[in-house]
Amino acid sequence: MPVPEDFAEAVLTLAEPAEGQAVVENLWLSVDPYMRECMDGDWELDTPLEGRSIGRVVESRSAELPIGSLVFHREGWRTHAVVSAAEVRVLPRYDGVATESFLGLLGGTGLTAYVGLTRIARLRAGETVYVSAAAGGVGTAAGRLARLLGAGRVVGSAGSPAKVRLLTEELGFDAAFDHRTGPSLHEQLGRVAPDGIDIYLDNVGGEHLEAAIGAMREHGRIAWCGAISQYSSGSAPAAPRNLFDLVEKSIRLEGFLVANYRQVQAELEEFLVPHLRAGHISDRLSVTEGFDRTVDAFLGMLRGENTGKSVVRLGRGDLESPCDTP
Ligand code: NDP
């Protein structure tokens, strides 16, 4: 597990924006499990860290980035950034939809869940869906999207009794179990899905994947999204040991990266915005206040302290919600 001492906060002078560039003041930062993997070599030492962010243009030398516009960009984990129009998305303003949704249901988190269910697992009406890390960002999105997309039964696993209650009492899961205590995952999954599962959205890998393969019906589909149980483990996982069940039960297992499905973003917004406006679904965010608590938010998320998508609110981010009408 990473520790706070792995990170340092630095004060740097921002470069003057060149022609075509703008200065963005960050309002919201995202902290994500993939960043743990970046710490194994992708992130360079002593350089500002990347990450999904939402900010407001405060100074501009670009006609495409007028002052005041809200933009999504990947220059995260900093208070300000100099960007060009090609590096950002100027966010649409949907009446009644909060800006920070573009880090949640309308962002990579929601898109991951939507792609996993519609493109990879190809969910059909009435099917039983199992989601692991179900109380997290992708998990809460997947559970509620599965319901909107017509799933029959939706079950999940999460890391505490409080999270299990949240899933079943507030987030529309039919049943859930605590993966950190109690009998084996295999037994607990059998209890919440006695007739087996058709679809598994896997956020955890390892023993969870093995239990899901064991509980899967014939012609089931596994959308393998992440393996958070192994990012900090330092060794290859022992499970799954039952991979040959894929053959015996004609199961399809497919891994995917949301980065390869950016073209589905417009469809996600078309599908979700009416549901968001109607209150059929709402963003579930774990908000940490203040830039200097970004590392705390990241480490807390890895430990499971978040429910819903983990984000950091900087300064005046609260003034940006909800969005204005276009
Ligand atoms: P989450 O909000 O789900 O936060 C991570 C959660 O993982 C924690 O809250 C914790 O919940 C759970 N967790 C931590 N350690 C373990 C463990 N050892 N066993 C089981 N659960 C654990 O993060 P995200 O929603 O952002 O990401 C979820 C998964 O989706 C990750 O694996 C991530 O890498 C993946 N992902 C993949 C993408 C892709 O393109 N394929 C895109 C985005 C995310 P709890 O208390 O319940 O244990």
GROMACS .gro file of C-alpha atoms and ligand atoms in nm:
model
  374
    1MET     CA    1   0.000   0.000   0.000
    2PRO     CA    2   0.129   0.347  -0.080
    3VAL     CA    3   0.188   0.587   0.210
    4PRO     CA    4   0.161   0.969   0.226
    5GLU     CA    5   0.543   0.995   0.225
    6ASP     CA    6   0.542   0.864  -0.135
    7PHE     CA    7   0.402   1.204  -0.238
    8ALA     CA    8   0.528   1.561  -0.213
    9GLU     CA    9   0.340   1.886  -0.262
   10ALA     CA   10   0.534   2.148  -0.458
   11VAL     CA   11   0.471   2.515  -0.532
   12LEU     CA   12   0.566   2.600  -0.891
   13THR     CA   13   0.524   2.913  -1.101
   14LEU     CA   14   0.271   2.860  -1.376
   15ALA     CA   15   0.399   2.919  -1.731
   16GLU     CA   16   0.242   3.215  -1.913
   17PRO     CA   17  -0.021   3.085  -2.158
   18ALA     CA   18   0.097   3.102  -2.521
   19GLU     CA   19  -0.132   3.193  -2.811
   20GLY     CA   20  -0.404   2.923  -2.826
   21GLN     CA   21  -0.368   2.833  -2.458
   22ALA     CA   22  -0.565   2.911  -2.143
   23VAL     CA   23  -0.514   2.895  -1.769
   24VAL     CA   24  -0.757   2.666  -1.589
   25GLU     CA   25  -0.830   2.680  -1.217
   26ASN     CA   26  -0.918   2.329  -1.106
   27LEU     CA   27  -1.246   2.278  -0.922
   28TRP     CA   28  -1.270   1.900  -0.898
   29LEU     CA   29  -1.003   1.629  -0.909
   30SER     CA   30  -1.052   1.256  -0.952
   31VAL     CA   31  -0.859   0.993  -0.757
   32ASP     CA   32  -0.866   0.650  -0.918
   33PRO     CA   33  -0.737   0.296  -0.865
   34TYR     CA   34  -0.539   0.300  -1.194
   35MET     CA   35  -0.317   0.565  -1.033
   36ARG     CA   36  -0.187   0.294  -0.797
   37GLU     CA   37  -0.066   0.109  -1.106
   38CYS     CA   38   0.090   0.429  -1.241
   39MET     CA   39   0.298   0.438  -0.921
   40ASP     CA   40   0.475   0.120  -1.034
   41GLY     CA   41   0.656   0.310  -1.309
   42ASP     CA   42   0.425   0.511  -1.533
   43TRP     CA   43   0.433   0.822  -1.315
   44GLU     CA   44   0.767   1.000  -1.323
   45LEU     CA   45   0.914   1.114  -0.995
   46ASP     CA   46   0.919   1.487  -0.916
   47THR     CA   47   0.673   1.584  -1.188
   48PRO     CA   48   0.313   1.703  -1.151
   49LEU     CA   49   0.070   1.412  -1.162
   50GLU     CA   50  -0.193   1.361  -1.428
   51GLY     CA   51  -0.556   1.275  -1.362
   52ARG     CA   52  -0.911   1.357  -1.465
   53SER     CA   53  -1.014   1.705  -1.355
   54ILE     CA   54  -1.276   1.972  -1.402
   55GLY     CA   55  -1.175   2.335  -1.396
   56ARG     CA   56  -1.278   2.684  -1.493
   57VAL     CA   57  -1.094   2.895  -1.752
   58VAL     CA   58  -0.963   3.202  -1.567
   59GLU     CA   59  -0.729   3.347  -1.829
   60SER     CA   60  -0.737   3.281  -2.201
   61ARG     CA   61  -0.552   3.332  -2.526
   62SER     CA   62  -0.783   3.091  -2.712
   63ALA     CA   63  -1.113   3.183  -2.876
   64GLU     CA   64  -1.230   2.825  -2.815
   65LEU     CA   65  -1.175   2.855  -2.439
   66PRO     CA   66  -1.356   3.168  -2.320
   67ILE     CA   67  -1.301   3.283  -1.964
   68GLY     CA   68  -1.556   3.121  -1.736
   69SER     CA   69  -1.605   2.806  -1.942
   70LEU     CA   70  -1.592   2.478  -1.755
   71VAL     CA   71  -1.355   2.223  -1.901
   72PHE     CA   72  -1.265   1.859  -1.846
   73HIS     CA   73  -0.895   1.781  -1.879
   74ARG     CA   74  -0.632   1.536  -1.759
   75GLU     CA   75  -0.385   1.774  -1.591
   76GLY     CA   76  -0.499   1.662  -1.248
   77TRP     CA   77  -0.352   1.676  -0.899
   78ARG     CA   78  -0.268   2.045  -0.926
   79THR     CA   79  -0.458   2.366  -0.856
   80HIS     CA   80  -0.400   2.530  -1.197
   81ALA     CA   81  -0.294   2.412  -1.541
   82VAL     CA   82  -0.211   2.567  -1.877
   83VAL     CA   83  -0.403   2.386  -2.151
   84SER     CA   84  -0.492   2.417  -2.519
   85ALA     CA   85  -0.836   2.353  -2.669
   86ALA     CA   86  -0.716   2.021  -2.814
   87GLU     CA   87  -0.634   1.896  -2.463
   88VAL     CA   88  -0.971   1.966  -2.303
   89ARG     CA   89  -1.341   1.911  -2.346
   90VAL     CA   90  -1.554   2.221  -2.291
   91LEU     CA   91  -1.835   2.073  -2.085
   92PRO     CA   92  -2.195   2.098  -2.195
   93ARG     CA   93  -2.428   2.245  -1.935
   94TYR     CA   94  -2.728   2.026  -1.870
   95ASP     CA   95  -2.999   2.193  -1.669
   96GLY     CA   96  -3.025   2.025  -1.328
   97VAL     CA   97  -2.713   1.812  -1.371
   98ALA     CA   98  -2.413   1.889  -1.152
   99THR     CA   99  -2.081   1.969  -1.319
  100GLU     CA  100  -1.902   1.710  -1.111
  101SER     CA  101  -2.115   1.442  -1.275
  102PHE     CA  102  -1.855   1.456  -1.550
  103LEU     CA  103  -1.623   1.279  -1.307
  104GLY     CA  104  -1.903   1.047  -1.196
  105LEU     CA  105  -2.194   0.901  -1.389
  106LEU     CA  106  -2.132   1.115  -1.698
  107GLY     CA  107  -1.755   1.070  -1.676
  108GLY     CA  108  -1.515   0.780  -1.717
  109THR     CA  109  -1.671   0.607  -1.415
  110GLY     CA  110  -2.022   0.593  -1.559
  111LEU     CA  111  -1.887   0.521  -1.905
  112THR     CA  112  -1.690   0.223  -1.771
  113ALA     CA  113  -2.002   0.075  -1.613
  114TYR     CA  114  -2.214   0.146  -1.922
  115VAL     CA  115  -1.960  -0.002  -2.165
  116GLY     CA  116  -1.910  -0.303  -1.939
  117LEU     CA  117  -2.282  -0.378  -1.931
  118THR     CA  118  -2.383  -0.287  -2.287
  119ARG     CA  119  -2.076  -0.356  -2.504
  120ILE     CA  120  -1.886  -0.626  -2.315
  121ALA     CA  121  -2.149  -0.821  -2.117
  122ARG     CA  122  -2.431  -0.729  -2.357
  123LEU     CA  123  -2.690  -0.731  -2.081
  124ARG     CA  124  -3.032  -0.862  -2.179
  125ALA     CA  125  -3.357  -0.786  -1.999
  126GLY     CA  126  -3.425  -1.007  -1.700
  127GLU     CA  127  -3.069  -1.129  -1.648
  128THR     CA  128  -2.895  -1.155  -1.310
  129VAL     CA  129  -2.597  -0.921  -1.268
  130TYR     CA  130  -2.326  -0.944  -1.001
  131VAL     CA  131  -2.101  -0.641  -0.938
  132SER     CA  132  -1.793  -0.645  -0.709
  133ALA     CA  133  -1.660  -0.335  -0.531
  134ALA     CA  134  -2.028  -0.250  -0.573
  135ALA     CA  135  -2.030   0.047  -0.335
  136GLY     CA  136  -1.748   0.224  -0.523
  137GLY     CA  137  -1.762   0.456  -0.823
  138VAL     CA  138  -1.792   0.205  -1.107
  139GLY     CA  139  -1.984  -0.033  -0.880
  140THR     CA  140  -2.262   0.206  -0.777
  141ALA     CA  141  -2.292   0.323  -1.138
  142ALA     CA  142  -2.308  -0.037  -1.264
  143GLY     CA  143  -2.577  -0.141  -1.018
  144ARG     CA  144  -2.808   0.143  -1.107
  145LEU     CA  145  -2.737   0.129  -1.478
  146ALA     CA  146  -2.805  -0.244  -1.478
  147ARG     CA  147  -3.145  -0.169  -1.330
  148LEU     CA  148  -3.221   0.102  -1.587
  149LEU     CA  149  -3.108  -0.132  -1.865
  150GLY     CA  150  -3.357  -0.397  -1.757
  151ALA     CA  151  -3.160  -0.644  -1.543
  152GLY     CA  152  -3.377  -0.889  -1.352
  153ARG     CA  153  -3.173  -0.927  -1.032
  154VAL     CA  154  -2.878  -0.711  -0.929
  155VAL     CA  155  -2.643  -0.826  -0.651
  156GLY     CA  156  -2.317  -0.687  -0.522
  157SER     CA  157  -2.028  -0.729  -0.280
  158ALA     CA  158  -1.871  -0.454  -0.071
  159GLY     CA  159  -1.634  -0.416   0.221
  160SER     CA  160  -1.851  -0.340   0.527
  161PRO     CA  161  -2.200  -0.396   0.672
  162ALA     CA  162  -2.271  -0.024   0.622
  163LYS     CA  163  -2.189  -0.051   0.253
  164VAL     CA  164  -2.408  -0.360   0.221
  165ARG     CA  165  -2.699  -0.165   0.376
  166LEU     CA  166  -2.633   0.128   0.142
  167LEU     CA  167  -2.650  -0.102  -0.160
  168THR     CA  168  -2.973  -0.272  -0.064
  169GLU     CA  169  -3.155   0.015   0.111
  170GLU     CA  170  -3.057   0.312  -0.106
  171LEU     CA  171  -2.899   0.204  -0.429
  172GLY     CA  172  -3.148  -0.052  -0.555
  173PHE     CA  173  -2.944  -0.372  -0.525
  174ASP     CA  174  -3.163  -0.675  -0.458
  175ALA     CA  175  -2.902  -0.829  -0.229
  176ALA     CA  176  -2.542  -0.777  -0.125
  177PHE     CA  177  -2.276  -0.926   0.100
  178ASP     CA  178  -1.967  -0.813   0.293
  179HIS     CA  179  -1.660  -0.961   0.125
  180ARG     CA  180  -1.433  -0.885   0.423
  181THR     CA  181  -1.616  -1.105   0.678
  182GLY     CA  182  -1.836  -1.411   0.693
  183PRO     CA  183  -1.824  -1.734   0.498
  184SER     CA  184  -1.635  -1.781   0.171
  185LEU     CA  185  -1.713  -1.559  -0.127
  186HIS     CA  186  -1.841  -1.867  -0.306
  187GLU     CA  187  -2.093  -1.939  -0.028
  188GLN     CA  188  -2.201  -1.576   0.008
  189LEU     CA  189  -2.252  -1.536  -0.365
  190GLY     CA  190  -2.456  -1.856  -0.369
  191ARG     CA  191  -2.683  -1.708  -0.102
  192VAL     CA  192  -2.751  -1.378  -0.280
  193ALA     CA  193  -2.786  -1.538  -0.625
  194PRO     CA  194  -2.920  -1.889  -0.558
  195ASP     CA  195  -3.009  -1.945  -0.924
  196GLY     CA  196  -2.667  -1.833  -1.046
  197ILE     CA  197  -2.554  -1.522  -1.232
  198ASP     CA  198  -2.559  -1.432  -1.600
  199ILE     CA  199  -2.324  -1.136  -1.588
  200TYR     CA  200  -2.030  -1.041  -1.368
  201LEU     CA  201  -1.883  -0.690  -1.376
  202ASP     CA  202  -1.546  -0.757  -1.215
  203ASN     CA  203  -1.376  -0.468  -1.037
  204VAL     CA  204  -1.170  -0.684  -0.802
  205GLY     CA  205  -1.020  -0.993  -0.974
  206GLY     CA  206  -0.860  -1.283  -0.785
  207GLU     CA  207  -1.089  -1.470  -0.544
  208HIS     CA  208  -1.390  -1.262  -0.652
  209LEU     CA  209  -1.341  -1.367  -1.012
  210GLU     CA  210  -1.308  -1.730  -0.911
  211ALA     CA  211  -1.630  -1.716  -0.706
  212ALA     CA  212  -1.816  -1.549  -0.994
  213ILE     CA  213  -1.699  -1.809  -1.246
  214GLY     CA  214  -1.821  -2.075  -1.004
  215ALA     CA  215  -2.164  -1.911  -0.971
  216MET     CA  216  -2.209  -1.841  -1.339
  217ARG     CA  217  -2.479  -1.998  -1.552
  218GLU     CA  218  -2.415  -2.139  -1.897
  219HIS     CA  219  -2.346  -1.871  -2.159
  220GLY     CA  220  -2.265  -1.616  -1.889
  221ARG     CA  221  -2.048  -1.312  -1.962
  222ILE     CA  222  -1.777  -1.154  -1.753
  223ALA     CA  223  -1.684  -0.791  -1.820
  224TRP     CA  224  -1.341  -0.768  -1.657
  225CYS     CA  225  -1.297  -0.410  -1.562
  226GLY     CA  226  -1.034  -0.406  -1.287
  227ALA     CA  227  -0.844  -0.610  -1.029
  228ILE     CA  228  -0.811  -0.385  -0.726
  229SER     CA  229  -0.736  -0.681  -0.497
  230GLN     CA  230  -0.400  -0.722  -0.667
  231TYR     CA  231  -0.276  -0.367  -0.746
  232SER     CA  232  -0.087  -0.339  -0.416
  233SER     CA  233  -0.039  -0.709  -0.343
  234GLY     CA  234   0.307  -0.736  -0.496
  235SER     CA  235   0.250  -1.088  -0.628
  236ALA     CA  236   0.047  -1.268  -0.891
  237PRO     CA  237  -0.296  -1.376  -0.764
  238ALA     CA  238  -0.352  -1.743  -0.681
  239ALA     CA  239  -0.709  -1.728  -0.814
  240PRO     CA  240  -0.895  -1.792  -1.038
  241ARG     CA  241  -0.820  -2.163  -1.025
  242ASN     CA  242  -1.137  -2.263  -1.212
  243LEU     CA  243  -1.069  -2.106  -1.554
  244PHE     CA  244  -1.164  -2.427  -1.734
  245ASP     CA  245  -1.523  -2.365  -1.620
  246LEU     CA  246  -1.527  -2.103  -1.896
  247VAL     CA  247  -1.516  -2.389  -2.144
  248GLU     CA  248  -1.754  -2.618  -1.962
  249LYS     CA  249  -2.017  -2.346  -1.919
  250SER     CA  250  -1.951  -2.160  -2.249
  251ILE     CA  251  -1.871  -1.842  -2.057
  252ARG     CA  252  -1.723  -1.539  -2.233
  253LEU     CA  253  -1.465  -1.337  -2.034
  254GLU     CA  254  -1.353  -1.011  -2.190
  255GLY     CA  255  -1.129  -0.742  -2.044
  256PHE     CA  256  -1.172  -0.385  -2.156
  257LEU     CA  257  -1.034  -0.035  -2.114
  258VAL     CA  258  -1.279   0.252  -2.116
  259ALA     CA  259  -1.021   0.459  -2.305
  260ASN     CA  260  -1.103   0.247  -2.612
  261TYR     CA  261  -1.473   0.335  -2.594
  262ARG     CA  262  -1.472   0.717  -2.599
  263GLN     CA  263  -1.710   0.702  -2.894
  264VAL     CA  264  -1.983   0.573  -2.657
  265GLN     CA  265  -1.972   0.897  -2.449
  266ALA     CA  266  -2.243   1.073  -2.653
  267GLU     CA  267  -2.472   0.770  -2.623
  268LEU     CA  268  -2.413   0.760  -2.245
  269GLU     CA  269  -2.513   1.124  -2.209
  270GLU     CA  270  -2.818   1.079  -2.433
  271PHE     CA  271  -2.926   0.781  -2.223
  272LEU     CA  272  -2.845   0.914  -1.876
  273VAL     CA  273  -2.920   1.286  -1.878
  274PRO     CA  274  -3.300   1.237  -1.895
  275HIS     CA  275  -3.276   0.984  -1.609
  276LEU     CA  276  -3.061   1.225  -1.406
  277ARG     CA  277  -3.305   1.509  -1.465
  278ALA     CA  278  -3.603   1.291  -1.377
  279GLY     CA  279  -3.431   1.178  -1.055
  280HIS     CA  280  -3.433   0.809  -1.158
  281ILE     CA  281  -3.061   0.802  -1.083
  282SER     CA  282  -2.826   1.040  -0.906
  283ASP     CA  283  -2.453   1.067  -0.867
  284ARG     CA  284  -2.303   0.909  -0.559
  285LEU     CA  285  -1.978   1.091  -0.480
  286SER     CA  286  -1.736   1.071  -0.188
  287VAL     CA  287  -1.614   1.427  -0.165
  288THR     CA  288  -1.287   1.517   0.009
  289GLU     CA  289  -1.245   1.889   0.068
  290GLY     CA  290  -0.926   2.071  -0.026
  291PHE     CA  291  -0.632   2.022  -0.260
  292ASP     CA  292  -0.396   1.938   0.024
  293ARG     CA  293  -0.610   1.634   0.108
  294THR     CA  294  -0.584   1.479  -0.241
  295VAL     CA  295  -0.340   1.210  -0.126
  296ASP     CA  296  -0.566   1.130   0.173
  297ALA     CA  297  -0.858   1.087  -0.068
  298PHE     CA  298  -0.651   0.858  -0.291
  299LEU     CA  299  -0.523   0.638  -0.008
  300GLY     CA  300  -0.866   0.632   0.157
  301MET     CA  301  -1.022   0.512  -0.168
  302LEU     CA  302  -0.766   0.230  -0.194
  303ARG     CA  303  -0.856   0.129   0.164
  304GLY     CA  304  -1.228   0.132   0.083
  305GLU     CA  305  -1.325   0.444   0.278
  306ASN     CA  306  -1.529   0.583  -0.011
  307THR     CA  307  -1.884   0.513  -0.117
  308GLY     CA  308  -1.945   0.607  -0.478
  309LYS     CA  309  -1.690   0.790  -0.690
  310SER     CA  310  -1.406   0.944  -0.492
  311VAL     CA  311  -1.338   1.308  -0.585
  312VAL     CA  312  -1.164   1.609  -0.433
  313ARG     CA  313  -1.331   1.949  -0.427
  314LEU     CA  314  -1.097   2.245  -0.455
  315GLY     CA  315  -1.189   2.585  -0.326
  316ARG     CA  316  -1.502   2.708  -0.491
  317GLY     CA  317  -1.610   2.387  -0.667
  318ASP     CA  318  -1.940   2.400  -0.480
  319LEU     CA  319  -2.041   2.713  -0.672
  320GLU     CA  320  -2.048   2.518  -0.997
  321SER     CA  321  -2.334   2.286  -0.911
  322PRO     CA  322  -2.583   2.236  -1.059
  323CYS     CA  323  -2.497   2.332  -1.415
  324ASP     CA  324  -2.677   2.608  -1.596
  325THR     CA  325  -2.896   2.556  -1.898
  326PRO     CA  326  -2.700   2.573  -2.226
  327NDP     P1  327  -1.386   0.244  -0.631
  327NDP     O1  328  -1.463   0.366  -0.605
  327NDP     O2  329  -1.459   0.115  -0.651
  327NDP     O3  330  -1.279   0.232  -0.513
  327NDP     C1  331  -1.207   0.117  -0.494
  327NDP     C2  332  -1.284   0.017  -0.404
  327NDP     O4  333  -1.222  -0.109  -0.414
  327NDP     C3  334  -1.276   0.052  -0.256
  327NDP     O5  335  -1.380   0.142  -0.221
  327NDP     C4  336  -1.288  -0.085  -0.188
  327NDP     O6  337  -1.423  -0.104  -0.154
  327NDP     C5  338  -1.253  -0.184  -0.299
  327NDP     N1  339  -1.135  -0.262  -0.262
  327NDP     C6  340  -1.013  -0.218  -0.226
  327NDP     N2  341  -0.931  -0.321  -0.201
  327NDP     C7  342  -1.005  -0.434  -0.223
  327NDP     C8  343  -0.978  -0.574  -0.213
  327NDP     N3  344  -0.858  -0.620  -0.176
  327NDP     N4  345  -1.079  -0.661  -0.240
  327NDP     C9  346  -1.200  -0.616  -0.278
  327NDP     N5  347  -1.232  -0.486  -0.288
  327NDP    C10  348  -1.135  -0.396  -0.261
  327NDP     O7  349  -1.291   0.266  -0.757
  327NDP     P2  350  -1.339   0.284  -0.907
  327NDP     O8  351  -1.484   0.273  -0.917
  327NDP     O9  352  -1.274   0.404  -0.963
  327NDP    O10  353  -1.273   0.158  -0.979
  327NDP    C11  354  -1.325   0.026  -0.956
  327NDP    C12  355  -1.247  -0.072  -1.042
  327NDP    O11  356  -1.267  -0.041  -1.179
  327NDP    C13  357  -1.096  -0.071  -1.018
  327NDP    O12  358  -1.048  -0.203  -1.026
  327NDP    C14  359  -1.046   0.010  -1.135
  327NDP    O13  360  -0.912  -0.020  -1.168
  327NDP    C15  361  -1.142  -0.031  -1.243
  327NDP     N6  362  -1.158   0.063  -1.354
  327NDP    C16  363  -1.133   0.016  -1.479
  327NDP    C17  364  -1.150   0.095  -1.588
  327NDP    C18  365  -1.126   0.037  -1.723
  327NDP    O14  366  -1.117   0.112  -1.820
  327NDP     N7  367  -1.117  -0.094  -1.735
  327NDP    C19  368  -1.189   0.236  -1.574
  327NDP    C20  369  -1.219   0.277  -1.437
  327NDP    C21  370  -1.201   0.191  -1.331
  327NDP     P3  371  -1.470  -0.211  -0.041
  327NDP    O15  372  -1.475  -0.137   0.088
  327NDP    O16  373  -1.603  -0.250  -0.088
  327NDP    O17  374  -1.373  -0.323  -0.038
   0.00000   0.00000   0.00000
